[in-house]
XYZ file of C-alpha atoms in Angstrom:
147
model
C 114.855 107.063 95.578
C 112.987 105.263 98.085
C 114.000 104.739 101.645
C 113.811 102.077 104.424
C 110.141 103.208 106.071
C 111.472 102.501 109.357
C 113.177 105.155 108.665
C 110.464 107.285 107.694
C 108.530 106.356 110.589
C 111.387 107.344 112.913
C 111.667 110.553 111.408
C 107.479 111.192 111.757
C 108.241 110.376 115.277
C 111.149 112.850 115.468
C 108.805 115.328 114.291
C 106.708 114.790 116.317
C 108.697 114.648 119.509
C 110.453 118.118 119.168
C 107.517 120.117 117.351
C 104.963 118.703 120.335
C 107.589 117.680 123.647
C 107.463 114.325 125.511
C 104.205 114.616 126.965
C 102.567 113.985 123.326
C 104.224 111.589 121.325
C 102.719 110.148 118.346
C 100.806 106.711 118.891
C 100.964 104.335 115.922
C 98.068 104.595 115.009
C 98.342 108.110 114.031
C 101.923 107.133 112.628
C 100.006 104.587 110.280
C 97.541 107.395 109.226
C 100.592 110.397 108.887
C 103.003 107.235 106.520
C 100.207 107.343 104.120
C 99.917 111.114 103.634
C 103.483 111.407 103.409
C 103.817 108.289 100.784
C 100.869 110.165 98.909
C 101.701 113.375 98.605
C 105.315 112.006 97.774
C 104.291 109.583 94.782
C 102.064 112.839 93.499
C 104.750 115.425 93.587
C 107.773 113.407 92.681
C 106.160 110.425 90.803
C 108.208 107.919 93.142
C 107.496 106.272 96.196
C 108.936 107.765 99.666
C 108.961 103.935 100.755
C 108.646 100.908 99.158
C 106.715 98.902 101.414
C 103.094 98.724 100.683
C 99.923 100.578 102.830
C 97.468 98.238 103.618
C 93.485 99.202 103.932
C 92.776 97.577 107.584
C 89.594 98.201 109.468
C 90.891 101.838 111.431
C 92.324 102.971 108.094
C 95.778 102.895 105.643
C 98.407 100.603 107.813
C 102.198 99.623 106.561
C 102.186 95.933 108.563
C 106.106 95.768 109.357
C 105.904 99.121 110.639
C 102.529 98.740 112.656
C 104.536 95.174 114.061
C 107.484 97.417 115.222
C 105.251 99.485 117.621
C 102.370 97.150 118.577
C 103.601 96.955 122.004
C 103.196 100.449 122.264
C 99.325 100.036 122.392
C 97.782 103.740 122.379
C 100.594 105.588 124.136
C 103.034 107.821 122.376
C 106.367 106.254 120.782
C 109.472 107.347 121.647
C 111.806 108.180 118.593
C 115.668 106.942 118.214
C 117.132 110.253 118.463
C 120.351 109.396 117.483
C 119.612 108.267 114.073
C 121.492 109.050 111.374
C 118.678 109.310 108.879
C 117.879 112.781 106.888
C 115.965 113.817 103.887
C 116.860 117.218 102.057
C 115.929 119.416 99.641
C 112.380 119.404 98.029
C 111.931 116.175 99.668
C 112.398 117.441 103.142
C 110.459 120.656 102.214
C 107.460 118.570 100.955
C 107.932 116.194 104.368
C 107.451 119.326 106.319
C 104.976 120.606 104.828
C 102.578 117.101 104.722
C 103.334 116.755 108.417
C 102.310 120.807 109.231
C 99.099 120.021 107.752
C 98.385 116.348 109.018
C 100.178 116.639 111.807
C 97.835 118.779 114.241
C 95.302 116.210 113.920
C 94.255 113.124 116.209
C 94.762 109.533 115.200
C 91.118 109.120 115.171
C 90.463 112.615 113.425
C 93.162 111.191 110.564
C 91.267 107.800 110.742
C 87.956 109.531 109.951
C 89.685 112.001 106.726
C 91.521 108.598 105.333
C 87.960 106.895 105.596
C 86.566 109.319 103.713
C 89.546 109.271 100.803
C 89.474 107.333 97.371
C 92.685 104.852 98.273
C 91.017 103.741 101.448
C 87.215 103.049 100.229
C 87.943 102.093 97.288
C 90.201 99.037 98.590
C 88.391 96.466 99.998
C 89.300 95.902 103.964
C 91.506 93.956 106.122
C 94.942 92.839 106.565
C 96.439 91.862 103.167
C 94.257 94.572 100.902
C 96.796 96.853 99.530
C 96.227 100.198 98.332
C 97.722 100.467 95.507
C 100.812 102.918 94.822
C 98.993 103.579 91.989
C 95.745 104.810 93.349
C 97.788 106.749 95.715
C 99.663 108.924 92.828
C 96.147 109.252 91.200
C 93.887 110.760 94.476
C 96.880 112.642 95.935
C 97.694 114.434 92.801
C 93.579 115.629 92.714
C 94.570 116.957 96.069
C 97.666 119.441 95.360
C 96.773 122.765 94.992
């Protein structure tokens, strides 16, 4: 079942927020880059997408446009998550959430920028605003990366 990726964005941010504190919140550019692990490694454990929105192959690497919109006015600073939301994921899913974001997580924006530029999905798409990477291609390379 896919969900709304506002949703998943918010909860990034959540994670974010509590595993880190205030002082450094996630920036949306390193949101972009953490949505496209997490959509990834999703599609190449469970075979379906964790949102249905498509990642696009811009210039600084994977972007989901409505969600890049939503925070633009944010600019480099950190975004601050709804913490009253509602929204959960459980089970494997959550387990597999977790464990994307322990890994991707602890990097930079720019030091994600620099591994996605370096991945199959993102070179092999051609870029700018409008170039999806396919869900596809995404199942394909993140299955070659579970170990």
């Amino acid at each position: 079942m896919a969900y709304p990726v506002t949703e998943i964005a918010n909860l990034l941010l959540r994670f974010s927020y509590t595993a880190e504190g205030a002082e450094d919140m996630m920036s949306n550019m390193k949101l972009q880059k953490m949505l496209y692990y997490e959509q990834g490694f999703h599609l190449a454990c469970f075979g379906t997408p964790l949102f249905e929105e498509d990642i696009e192959a811009w210039m600084y690497g994977p972007v989901v446009p409505c969600v890049y919109d939503k925070y633009e006015q944010f600019g480099r600073n950190g975004i601050v998550p709804d913490m009253d939301s509602e929204f959960r994921l459980a089970g494997d899913e959550l387990e597999l959430f977790a464990q994307v974001y322990e890994v991707y997580g602890k990097y930079s924006a720019y030091g994600l920028m620099n591994l996605t530029h370096g991945e199959l999905p993102w070179k092999s798409t051609p870029t700018g605003k409008g170039n999806i990477i396919t869900k596809d291609k995404l199942k394909e390379y993140f299955k070659t990366q579970l170990s």
